[in-house]
mmCIF file of C-alpha atoms in Angstrom:
data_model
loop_
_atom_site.group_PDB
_atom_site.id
_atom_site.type_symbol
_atom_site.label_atom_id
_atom_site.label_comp_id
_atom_site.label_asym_id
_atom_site.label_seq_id
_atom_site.Cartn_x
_atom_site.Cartn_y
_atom_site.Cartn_z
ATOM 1 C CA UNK A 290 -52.406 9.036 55.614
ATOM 2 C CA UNK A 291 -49.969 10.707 53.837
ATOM 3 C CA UNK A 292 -51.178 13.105 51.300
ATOM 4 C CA UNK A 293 -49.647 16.795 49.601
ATOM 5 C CA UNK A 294 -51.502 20.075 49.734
ATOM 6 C CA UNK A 295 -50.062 22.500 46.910
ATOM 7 C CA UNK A 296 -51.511 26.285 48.106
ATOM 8 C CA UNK A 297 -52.724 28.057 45.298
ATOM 9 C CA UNK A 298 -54.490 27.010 42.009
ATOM 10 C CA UNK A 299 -52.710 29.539 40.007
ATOM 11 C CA UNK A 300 -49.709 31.545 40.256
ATOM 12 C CA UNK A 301 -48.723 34.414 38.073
ATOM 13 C CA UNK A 302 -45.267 35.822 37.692
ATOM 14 C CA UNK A 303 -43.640 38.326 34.975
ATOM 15 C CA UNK A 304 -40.991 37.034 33.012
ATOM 16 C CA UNK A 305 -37.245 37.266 34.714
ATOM 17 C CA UNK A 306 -38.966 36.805 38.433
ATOM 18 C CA UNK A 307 -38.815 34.175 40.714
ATOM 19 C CA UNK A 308 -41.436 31.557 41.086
ATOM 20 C CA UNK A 309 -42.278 29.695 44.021
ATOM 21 C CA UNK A 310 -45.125 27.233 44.019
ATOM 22 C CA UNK A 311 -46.106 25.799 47.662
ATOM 23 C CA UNK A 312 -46.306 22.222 48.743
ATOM 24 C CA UNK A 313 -47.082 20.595 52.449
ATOM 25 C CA UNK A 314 -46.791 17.433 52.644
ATOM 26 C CA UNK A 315 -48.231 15.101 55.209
ATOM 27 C CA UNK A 316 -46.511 12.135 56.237
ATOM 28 C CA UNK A 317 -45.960 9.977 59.551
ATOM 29 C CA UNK A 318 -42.466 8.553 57.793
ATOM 30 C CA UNK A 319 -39.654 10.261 55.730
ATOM 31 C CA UNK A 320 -41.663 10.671 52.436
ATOM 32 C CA UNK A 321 -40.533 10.310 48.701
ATOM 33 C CA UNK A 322 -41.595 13.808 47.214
ATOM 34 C CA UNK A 323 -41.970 14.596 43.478
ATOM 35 C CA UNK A 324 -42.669 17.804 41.474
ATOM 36 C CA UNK A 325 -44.027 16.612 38.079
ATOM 37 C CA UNK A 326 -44.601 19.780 35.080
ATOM 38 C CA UNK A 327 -47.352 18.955 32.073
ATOM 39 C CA UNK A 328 -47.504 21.382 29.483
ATOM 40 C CA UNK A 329 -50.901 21.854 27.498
ATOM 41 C CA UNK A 330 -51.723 18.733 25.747
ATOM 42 C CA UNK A 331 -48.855 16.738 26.890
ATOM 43 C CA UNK A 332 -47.784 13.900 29.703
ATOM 44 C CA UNK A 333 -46.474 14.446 32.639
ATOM 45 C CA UNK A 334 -42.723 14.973 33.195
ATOM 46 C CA UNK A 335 -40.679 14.510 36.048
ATOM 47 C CA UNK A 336 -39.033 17.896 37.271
ATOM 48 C CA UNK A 337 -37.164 16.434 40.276
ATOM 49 C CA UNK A 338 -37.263 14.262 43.598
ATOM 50 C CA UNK A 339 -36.662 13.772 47.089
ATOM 51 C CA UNK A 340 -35.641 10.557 48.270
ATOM 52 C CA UNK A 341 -34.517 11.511 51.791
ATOM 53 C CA UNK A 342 -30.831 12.432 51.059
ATOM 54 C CA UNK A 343 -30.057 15.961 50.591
ATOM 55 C CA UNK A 344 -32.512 18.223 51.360
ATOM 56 C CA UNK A 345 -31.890 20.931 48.657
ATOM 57 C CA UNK A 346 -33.057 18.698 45.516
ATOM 58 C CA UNK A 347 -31.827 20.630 41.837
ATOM 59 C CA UNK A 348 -34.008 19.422 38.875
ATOM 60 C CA UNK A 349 -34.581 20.235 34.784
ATOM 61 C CA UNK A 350 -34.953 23.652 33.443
ATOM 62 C CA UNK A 351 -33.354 25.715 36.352
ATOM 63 C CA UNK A 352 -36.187 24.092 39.059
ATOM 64 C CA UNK A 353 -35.341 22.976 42.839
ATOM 65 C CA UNK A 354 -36.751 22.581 45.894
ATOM 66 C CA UNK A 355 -35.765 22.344 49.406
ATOM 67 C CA UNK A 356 -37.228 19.981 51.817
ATOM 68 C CA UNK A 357 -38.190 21.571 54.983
ATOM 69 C CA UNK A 358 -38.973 18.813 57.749
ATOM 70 C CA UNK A 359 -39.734 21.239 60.486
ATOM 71 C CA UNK A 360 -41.823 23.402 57.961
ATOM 72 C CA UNK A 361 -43.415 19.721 55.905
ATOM 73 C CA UNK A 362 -42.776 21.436 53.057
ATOM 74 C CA UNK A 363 -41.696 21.037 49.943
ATOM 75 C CA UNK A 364 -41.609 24.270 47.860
ATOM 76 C CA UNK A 365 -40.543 24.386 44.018
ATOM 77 C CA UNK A 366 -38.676 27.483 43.184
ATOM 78 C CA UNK A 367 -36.996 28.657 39.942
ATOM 79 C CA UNK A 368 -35.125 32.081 40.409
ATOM 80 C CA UNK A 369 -35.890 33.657 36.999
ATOM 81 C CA UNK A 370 -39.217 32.640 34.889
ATOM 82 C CA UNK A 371 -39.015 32.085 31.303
ATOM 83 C CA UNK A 372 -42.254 32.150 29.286
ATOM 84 C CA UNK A 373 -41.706 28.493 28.292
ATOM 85 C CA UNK A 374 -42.257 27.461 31.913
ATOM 86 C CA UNK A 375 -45.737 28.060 31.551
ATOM 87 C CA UNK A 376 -47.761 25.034 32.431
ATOM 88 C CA UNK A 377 -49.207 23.271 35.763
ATOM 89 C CA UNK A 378 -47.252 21.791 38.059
ATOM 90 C CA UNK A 379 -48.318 19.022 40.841
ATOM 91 C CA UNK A 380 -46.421 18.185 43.778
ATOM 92 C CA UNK A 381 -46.665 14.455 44.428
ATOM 93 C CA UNK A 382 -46.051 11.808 47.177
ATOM 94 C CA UNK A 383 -45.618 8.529 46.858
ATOM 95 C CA UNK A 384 -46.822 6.385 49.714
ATOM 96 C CA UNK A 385 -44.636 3.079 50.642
ATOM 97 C CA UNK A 386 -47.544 0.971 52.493
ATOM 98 C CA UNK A 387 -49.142 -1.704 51.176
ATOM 99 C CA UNK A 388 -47.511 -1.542 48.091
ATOM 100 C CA UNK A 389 -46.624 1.597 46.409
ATOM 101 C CA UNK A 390 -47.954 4.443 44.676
ATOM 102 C CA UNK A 391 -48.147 7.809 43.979
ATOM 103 C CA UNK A 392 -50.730 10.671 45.111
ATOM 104 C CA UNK A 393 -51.250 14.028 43.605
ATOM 105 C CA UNK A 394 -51.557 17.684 44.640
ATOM 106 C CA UNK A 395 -54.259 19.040 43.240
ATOM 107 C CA UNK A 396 -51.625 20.862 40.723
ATOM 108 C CA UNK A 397 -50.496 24.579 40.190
ATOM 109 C CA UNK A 398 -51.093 26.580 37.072
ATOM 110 C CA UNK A 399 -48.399 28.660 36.630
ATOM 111 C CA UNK A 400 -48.385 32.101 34.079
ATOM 112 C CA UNK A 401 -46.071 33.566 33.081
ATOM 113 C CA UNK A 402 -46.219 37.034 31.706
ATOM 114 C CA UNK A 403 -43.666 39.526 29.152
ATOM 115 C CA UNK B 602 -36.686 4.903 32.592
ATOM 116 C CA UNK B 603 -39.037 3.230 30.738
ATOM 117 C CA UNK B 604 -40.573 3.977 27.675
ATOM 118 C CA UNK B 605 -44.301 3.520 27.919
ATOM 119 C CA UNK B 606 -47.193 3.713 24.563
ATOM 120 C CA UNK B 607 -50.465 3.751 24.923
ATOM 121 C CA UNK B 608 -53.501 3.439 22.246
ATOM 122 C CA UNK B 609 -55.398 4.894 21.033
ATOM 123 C CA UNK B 610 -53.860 8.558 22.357
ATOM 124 C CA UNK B 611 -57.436 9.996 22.093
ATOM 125 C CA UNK B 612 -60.783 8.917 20.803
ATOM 126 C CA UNK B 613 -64.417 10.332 20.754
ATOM 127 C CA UNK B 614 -67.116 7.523 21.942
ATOM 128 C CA UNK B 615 -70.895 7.657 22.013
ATOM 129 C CA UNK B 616 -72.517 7.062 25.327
ATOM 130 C CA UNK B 617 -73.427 3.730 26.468
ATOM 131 C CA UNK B 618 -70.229 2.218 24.811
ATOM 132 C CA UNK B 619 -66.740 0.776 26.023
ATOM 133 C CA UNK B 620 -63.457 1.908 25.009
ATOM 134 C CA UNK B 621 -60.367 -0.031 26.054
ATOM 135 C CA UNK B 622 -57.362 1.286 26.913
ATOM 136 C CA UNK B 623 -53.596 -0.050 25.785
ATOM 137 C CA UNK B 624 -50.681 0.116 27.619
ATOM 138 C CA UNK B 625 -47.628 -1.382 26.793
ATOM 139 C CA UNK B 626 -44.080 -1.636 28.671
ATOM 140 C CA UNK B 627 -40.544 -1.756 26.922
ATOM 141 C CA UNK B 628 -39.781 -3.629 30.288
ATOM 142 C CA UNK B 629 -40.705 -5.997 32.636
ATOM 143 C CA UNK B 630 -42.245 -4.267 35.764
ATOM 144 C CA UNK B 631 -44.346 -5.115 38.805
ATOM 145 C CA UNK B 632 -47.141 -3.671 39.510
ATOM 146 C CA UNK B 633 -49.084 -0.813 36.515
ATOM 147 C CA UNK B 634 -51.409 2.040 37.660
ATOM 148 C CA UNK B 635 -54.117 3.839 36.034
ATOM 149 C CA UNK B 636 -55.060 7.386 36.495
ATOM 150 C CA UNK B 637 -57.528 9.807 35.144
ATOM 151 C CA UNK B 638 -57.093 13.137 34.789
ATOM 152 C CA UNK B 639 -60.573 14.979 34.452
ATOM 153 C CA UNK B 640 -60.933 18.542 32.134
ATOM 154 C CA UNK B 641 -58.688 20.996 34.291
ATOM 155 C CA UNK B 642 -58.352 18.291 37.846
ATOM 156 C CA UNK B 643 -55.275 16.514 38.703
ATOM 157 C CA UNK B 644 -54.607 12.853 38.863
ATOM 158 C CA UNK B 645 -56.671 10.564 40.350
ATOM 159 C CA UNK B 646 -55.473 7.026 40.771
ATOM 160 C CA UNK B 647 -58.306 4.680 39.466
ATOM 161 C CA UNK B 648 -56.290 1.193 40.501
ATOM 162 C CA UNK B 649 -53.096 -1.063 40.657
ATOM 163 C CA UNK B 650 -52.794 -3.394 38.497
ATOM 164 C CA UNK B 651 -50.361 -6.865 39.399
ATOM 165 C CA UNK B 652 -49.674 -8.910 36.948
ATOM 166 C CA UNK B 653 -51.459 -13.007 37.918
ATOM 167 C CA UNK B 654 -54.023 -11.102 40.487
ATOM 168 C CA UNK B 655 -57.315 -8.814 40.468
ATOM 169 C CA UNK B 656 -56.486 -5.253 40.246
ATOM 170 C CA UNK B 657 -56.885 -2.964 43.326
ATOM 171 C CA UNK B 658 -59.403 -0.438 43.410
ATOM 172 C CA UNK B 659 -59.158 3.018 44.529
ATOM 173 C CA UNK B 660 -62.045 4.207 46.710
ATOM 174 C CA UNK B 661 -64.359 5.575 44.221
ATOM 175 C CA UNK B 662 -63.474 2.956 41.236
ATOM 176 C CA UNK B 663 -65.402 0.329 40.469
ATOM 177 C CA UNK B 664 -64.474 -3.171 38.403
ATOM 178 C CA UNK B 665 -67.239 -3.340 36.534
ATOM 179 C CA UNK B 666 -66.933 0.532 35.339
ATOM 180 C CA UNK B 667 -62.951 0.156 34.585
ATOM 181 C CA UNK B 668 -62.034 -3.763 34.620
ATOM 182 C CA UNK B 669 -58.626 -4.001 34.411
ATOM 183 C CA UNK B 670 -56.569 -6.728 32.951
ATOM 184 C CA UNK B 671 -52.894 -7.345 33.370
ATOM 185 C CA UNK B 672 -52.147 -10.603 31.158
ATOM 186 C CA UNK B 673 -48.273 -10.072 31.540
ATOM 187 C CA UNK B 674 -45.734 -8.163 33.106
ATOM 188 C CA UNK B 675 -45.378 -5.551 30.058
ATOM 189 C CA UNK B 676 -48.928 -4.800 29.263
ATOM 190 C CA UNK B 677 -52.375 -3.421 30.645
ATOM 191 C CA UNK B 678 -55.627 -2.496 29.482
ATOM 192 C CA UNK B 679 -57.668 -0.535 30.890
ATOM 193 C CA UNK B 680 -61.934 -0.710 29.798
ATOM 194 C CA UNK B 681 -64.047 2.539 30.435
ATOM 195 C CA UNK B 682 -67.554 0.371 30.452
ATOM 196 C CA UNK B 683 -71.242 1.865 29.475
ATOM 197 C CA UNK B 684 -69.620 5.733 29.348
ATOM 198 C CA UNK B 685 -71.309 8.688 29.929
ATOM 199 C CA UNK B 686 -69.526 12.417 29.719
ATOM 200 C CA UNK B 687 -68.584 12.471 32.818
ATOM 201 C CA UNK B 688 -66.327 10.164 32.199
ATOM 202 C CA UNK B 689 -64.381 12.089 29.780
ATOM 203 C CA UNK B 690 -60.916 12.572 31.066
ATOM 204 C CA UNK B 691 -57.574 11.783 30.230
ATOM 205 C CA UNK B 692 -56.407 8.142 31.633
ATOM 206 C CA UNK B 693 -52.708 7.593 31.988
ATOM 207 C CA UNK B 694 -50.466 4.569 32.501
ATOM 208 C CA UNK B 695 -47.806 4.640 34.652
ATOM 209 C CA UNK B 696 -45.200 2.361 36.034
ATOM 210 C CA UNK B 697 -41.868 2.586 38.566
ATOM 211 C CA UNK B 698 -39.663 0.558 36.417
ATOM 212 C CA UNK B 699 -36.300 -1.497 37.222
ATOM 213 C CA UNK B 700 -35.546 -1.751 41.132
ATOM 214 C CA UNK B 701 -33.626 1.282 41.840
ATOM 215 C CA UNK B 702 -36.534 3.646 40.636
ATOM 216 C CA UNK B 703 -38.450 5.558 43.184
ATOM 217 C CA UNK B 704 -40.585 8.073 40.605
ATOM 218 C CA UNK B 705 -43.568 6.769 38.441
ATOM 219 C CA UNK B 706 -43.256 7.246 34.873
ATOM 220 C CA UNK B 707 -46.372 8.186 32.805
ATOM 221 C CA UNK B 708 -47.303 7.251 29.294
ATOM 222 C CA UNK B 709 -48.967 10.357 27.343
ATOM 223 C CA UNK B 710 -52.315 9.424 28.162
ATOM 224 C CA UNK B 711 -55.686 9.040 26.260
ATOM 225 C CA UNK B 712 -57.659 11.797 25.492
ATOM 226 C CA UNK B 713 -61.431 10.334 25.348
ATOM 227 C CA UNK B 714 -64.309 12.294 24.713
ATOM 228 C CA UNK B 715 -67.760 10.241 25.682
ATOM 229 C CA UNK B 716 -70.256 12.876 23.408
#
Protein backbone atom coordinates (compact mmCIF):
# COMPACT_ATOMS: atom_id res chain seq x y z
CA UNK A 1 0.00 0.00 0.00
CA UNK A 2 1.46 3.06 -0.60
CA UNK A 3 1.79 5.30 2.32
CA UNK A 4 4.57 8.41 3.50
CA UNK A 5 6.57 8.32 6.70
CA UNK A 6 7.79 12.01 7.58
CA UNK A 7 10.84 11.33 10.43
CA UNK A 8 10.53 13.63 13.10
CA UNK A 9 7.52 15.34 14.85
CA UNK A 10 9.33 18.52 15.29
CA UNK A 11 12.20 20.21 13.87
CA UNK A 12 13.89 23.27 15.19
CA UNK A 13 16.17 25.55 13.25
CA UNK A 14 17.57 29.26 14.00
CA UNK A 15 16.64 31.80 11.71
CA UNK A 16 19.02 32.12 8.36
CA UNK A 17 19.69 28.05 8.50
CA UNK A 18 18.66 25.49 6.38
CA UNK A 19 15.72 23.29 7.00
CA UNK A 20 15.23 19.92 5.90
CA UNK A 21 12.17 17.97 6.89
CA UNK A 22 12.29 14.05 5.94
CA UNK A 23 9.83 12.10 3.92
CA UNK A 24 9.90 8.17 2.69
CA UNK A 25 7.55 7.30 0.73
CA UNK A 26 6.29 3.85 -0.04
CA UNK A 27 5.02 2.98 -3.27
CA UNK A 28 4.99 -0.15 -5.74
CA UNK A 29 4.37 2.56 -8.84
CA UNK A 30 5.88 6.05 -9.64
CA UNK A 31 3.95 8.04 -6.93
CA UNK A 32 2.39 11.63 -7.02
CA UNK A 33 4.13 13.33 -3.92
CA UNK A 34 2.93 16.54 -2.20
CA UNK A 35 4.34 18.77 0.60
CA UNK A 36 1.32 20.72 1.98
CA UNK A 37 2.30 23.84 4.92
CA UNK A 38 -0.77 24.92 7.50
CA UNK A 39 -0.05 27.69 9.61
CA UNK A 40 -1.86 27.95 13.12
CA UNK A 41 -5.48 28.24 12.60
CA UNK A 42 -5.48 28.06 8.93
CA UNK A 43 -6.09 25.41 5.81
CA UNK A 44 -3.82 23.66 4.26
CA UNK A 45 -1.72 25.04 1.37
CA UNK A 46 -0.02 23.42 -1.29
CA UNK A 47 3.89 24.03 -1.15
CA UNK A 48 4.78 21.94 -4.23
CA UNK A 49 4.50 18.50 -6.19
CA UNK A 50 5.92 15.68 -7.87
CA UNK A 51 4.25 14.30 -10.71
CA UNK A 52 7.05 12.07 -12.06
CA UNK A 53 8.85 14.62 -14.34
CA UNK A 54 11.78 16.30 -12.97
CA UNK A 55 13.02 15.12 -10.00
CA UNK A 56 14.21 18.42 -8.34
CA UNK A 57 10.54 19.96 -7.74
CA UNK A 58 10.90 24.16 -6.72
CA UNK A 59 7.75 25.36 -4.81
CA UNK A 60 6.33 28.79 -2.82
CA UNK A 61 8.34 30.66 -0.35
CA UNK A 62 11.93 29.46 -1.33
CA UNK A 63 10.77 25.44 -0.63
CA UNK A 64 11.91 22.32 -2.92
CA UNK A 65 12.45 18.98 -2.81
CA UNK A 66 14.22 16.38 -4.68
CA UNK A 67 12.86 13.04 -5.40
CA UNK A 68 15.21 10.33 -4.63
CA UNK A 69 13.95 6.90 -6.20
CA UNK A 70 16.86 4.87 -5.04
CA UNK A 71 16.66 6.63 -1.54
CA UNK A 72 12.16 6.68 -1.65
CA UNK A 73 12.49 9.84 -0.49
CA UNK A 74 11.16 12.87 -0.74
CA UNK A 75 12.86 15.54 1.46
CA UNK A 76 11.61 19.32 1.70
CA UNK A 77 14.44 21.69 2.06
CA UNK A 78 14.55 25.53 2.20
CA UNK A 79 18.23 26.89 2.38
CA UNK A 80 17.66 29.85 4.75
CA UNK A 81 14.62 29.85 7.45
CA UNK A 82 12.62 32.85 7.96
CA UNK A 83 10.53 33.10 11.14
CA UNK A 84 7.34 33.23 9.03
CA UNK A 85 7.94 29.63 7.95
CA UNK A 86 6.94 28.50 11.17
CA UNK A 87 4.13 26.03 10.96
CA UNK A 88 3.68 22.08 10.29
CA UNK A 89 4.27 20.63 7.32
CA UNK A 90 2.89 17.05 5.96
CA UNK A 91 4.27 15.20 3.21
CA UNK A 92 1.47 13.55 1.25
CA UNK A 93 0.81 10.80 -1.38
CA UNK A 94 -1.81 10.41 -3.38
CA UNK A 95 -2.70 6.86 -4.31
CA UNK A 96 -4.11 6.20 -8.07
CA UNK A 97 -6.07 2.75 -7.35
CA UNK A 98 -9.44 2.43 -7.13
CA UNK A 99 -10.09 5.84 -7.52
CA UNK A 100 -7.98 8.50 -6.12
CA UNK A 101 -6.98 10.12 -3.08
CA UNK A 102 -4.66 11.51 -0.96
CA UNK A 103 -2.81 10.12 2.34
CA UNK A 104 -0.99 12.05 4.94
CA UNK A 105 2.31 11.99 6.84
CA UNK A 106 1.74 12.30 10.11
CA UNK A 107 3.07 16.12 9.63
CA UNK A 108 6.25 18.07 10.83
CA UNK A 109 6.22 20.98 13.21
CA UNK A 110 8.72 23.13 12.26
CA UNK A 111 10.34 26.21 14.76
CA UNK A 112 11.95 28.50 13.94
CA UNK A 113 14.06 30.52 16.27
CA UNK A 114 15.88 34.51 16.22
CA UNK B 1 -7.82 25.65 -8.66
CA UNK B 2 -10.90 25.71 -7.16
CA UNK B 3 -12.27 27.81 -4.71
CA UNK B 4 -13.95 25.78 -2.01
CA UNK B 5 -16.41 27.36 1.32
CA UNK B 6 -17.46 25.57 3.87
CA UNK B 7 -20.08 26.38 6.87
CA UNK B 8 -20.18 26.92 9.49
CA UNK B 9 -16.04 27.47 9.84
CA UNK B 10 -16.35 26.44 13.55
CA UNK B 11 -19.08 25.72 16.02
CA UNK B 12 -19.34 24.47 19.70
CA UNK B 13 -22.09 21.49 20.07
CA UNK B 14 -23.38 19.74 23.16
CA UNK B 15 -22.97 16.02 23.26
CA UNK B 16 -25.48 13.76 21.92
CA UNK B 17 -26.24 16.23 18.99
CA UNK B 18 -25.53 16.42 15.10
CA UNK B 19 -23.83 19.08 13.33
CA UNK B 20 -23.75 19.09 9.53
CA UNK B 21 -21.16 20.08 7.58
CA UNK B 22 -21.32 22.41 4.15
CA UNK B 23 -19.25 22.22 1.40
CA UNK B 24 -19.67 23.92 -1.63
CA UNK B 25 -17.68 23.88 -5.12
CA UNK B 26 -17.23 26.95 -7.56
CA UNK B 27 -16.92 23.95 -10.07
CA UNK B 28 -18.11 20.91 -11.21
CA UNK B 29 -15.88 18.00 -9.90
CA UNK B 30 -15.98 14.23 -9.47
CA UNK B 31 -15.56 12.74 -6.65
CA UNK B 32 -15.35 15.15 -2.77
CA UNK B 33 -13.41 13.87 0.31
CA UNK B 34 -13.73 14.48 3.88
CA UNK B 35 -11.02 14.60 6.39
CA UNK B 36 -10.62 15.26 10.02
CA UNK B 37 -7.93 16.63 11.53
CA UNK B 38 -7.91 15.82 15.40
CA UNK B 39 -6.23 18.56 18.20
CA UNK B 40 -2.42 18.40 17.11
CA UNK B 41 -2.86 14.82 14.45
CA UNK B 42 -2.74 15.03 10.81
CA UNK B 43 -5.36 14.23 8.29
CA UNK B 44 -7.32 11.42 8.34
CA UNK B 45 -9.52 10.68 5.39
CA UNK B 46 -13.08 9.88 6.77
CA UNK B 47 -14.66 9.00 3.03
CA UNK B 48 -15.19 9.73 -0.78
CA UNK B 49 -17.94 11.09 -1.68
CA UNK B 50 -19.41 10.52 -5.72
CA UNK B 51 -21.91 12.38 -6.70
CA UNK B 52 -25.45 9.66 -7.69
CA UNK B 53 -23.72 6.81 -5.31
CA UNK B 54 -23.13 5.92 -1.44
CA UNK B 55 -20.05 7.43 -0.16
CA UNK B 56 -16.95 5.23 0.54
CA UNK B 57 -15.83 4.68 3.89
CA UNK B 58 -12.45 4.75 5.22
CA UNK B 59 -11.59 1.89 7.59
CA UNK B 60 -12.50 3.31 10.84
CA UNK B 61 -15.63 5.56 9.54
CA UNK B 62 -18.83 4.64 9.91
CA UNK B 63 -22.23 5.89 7.86
CA UNK B 64 -24.27 6.17 10.50
CA UNK B 65 -21.57 8.35 12.62
CA UNK B 66 -20.71 10.71 9.42
CA UNK B 67 -23.50 10.07 6.60
CA UNK B 68 -22.50 11.74 3.79
CA UNK B 69 -24.58 13.20 1.08
CA UNK B 70 -23.49 14.36 -2.32
CA UNK B 71 -26.84 15.72 -4.05
CA UNK B 72 -24.77 17.31 -6.99
CA UNK B 73 -21.55 17.64 -8.44
CA UNK B 74 -20.70 21.08 -6.52
CA UNK B 75 -21.80 20.33 -3.06
CA UNK B 76 -21.37 17.95 0.08
CA UNK B 77 -22.38 17.69 3.49
CA UNK B 78 -20.94 16.08 5.80
CA UNK B 79 -23.19 15.01 9.43
CA UNK B 80 -21.09 14.36 12.68
CA UNK B 81 -24.16 12.17 14.35
CA UNK B 82 -24.79 11.71 18.37
CA UNK B 83 -21.12 13.58 19.15
CA UNK B 84 -19.11 13.10 21.92
CA UNK B 85 -15.53 15.07 22.51
CA UNK B 86 -13.72 12.88 20.95
CA UNK B 87 -15.00 13.83 18.08
CA UNK B 88 -13.81 17.28 18.18
CA UNK B 89 -11.52 17.90 15.31
CA UNK B 90 -11.27 19.93 12.42
CA UNK B 91 -13.13 18.31 9.18
CA UNK B 92 -12.00 19.56 5.82
CA UNK B 93 -13.36 19.35 2.27
CA UNK B 94 -11.32 18.75 -0.41
CA UNK B 95 -11.54 18.17 -4.08
CA UNK B 96 -8.94 17.60 -7.32
CA UNK B 97 -10.72 19.90 -9.59
CA UNK B 98 -10.73 20.21 -13.60
CA UNK B 99 -8.88 17.16 -15.39
CA UNK B 100 -5.38 18.24 -15.52
CA UNK B 101 -5.13 18.56 -11.61
CA UNK B 102 -3.15 16.02 -9.74
CA UNK B 103 -3.11 17.90 -5.99
CA UNK B 104 -6.27 18.03 -3.70
CA UNK B 105 -7.39 21.33 -2.75
CA UNK B 106 -8.75 21.91 0.81
CA UNK B 107 -11.45 24.22 2.01
CA UNK B 108 -10.47 25.94 5.52
CA UNK B 109 -12.12 23.47 7.50
CA UNK B 110 -14.57 23.44 10.52
CA UNK B 111 -13.44 23.92 13.77
CA UNK B 112 -16.12 21.93 16.07
CA UNK B 113 -15.92 21.68 19.59
CA UNK B 114 -18.44 18.73 21.02
CA UNK B 115 -18.30 20.22 25.04
Amino acid sequence: AQSVTQLGSHVSVSEGALVLLRCNYSSSVPPYLFWYVQYPNQGLQLLLKYTSAATLVKGINGFEAEFKKSETSFHLTKPSAHMSDAAEYFCAVRINTGGFKTIFGAGTRLFVKA
Amino acid sequence: SAVISQKPSRDICQRGTSLTIQCQVDSQVTMMFWYRQQPGQSLTLIATANQGSEATYESGFVIDKFPISRPNLTFSTLTVSNMSPEDSSIYLCSVYPGTGNTEAFFGQGTRLTVV
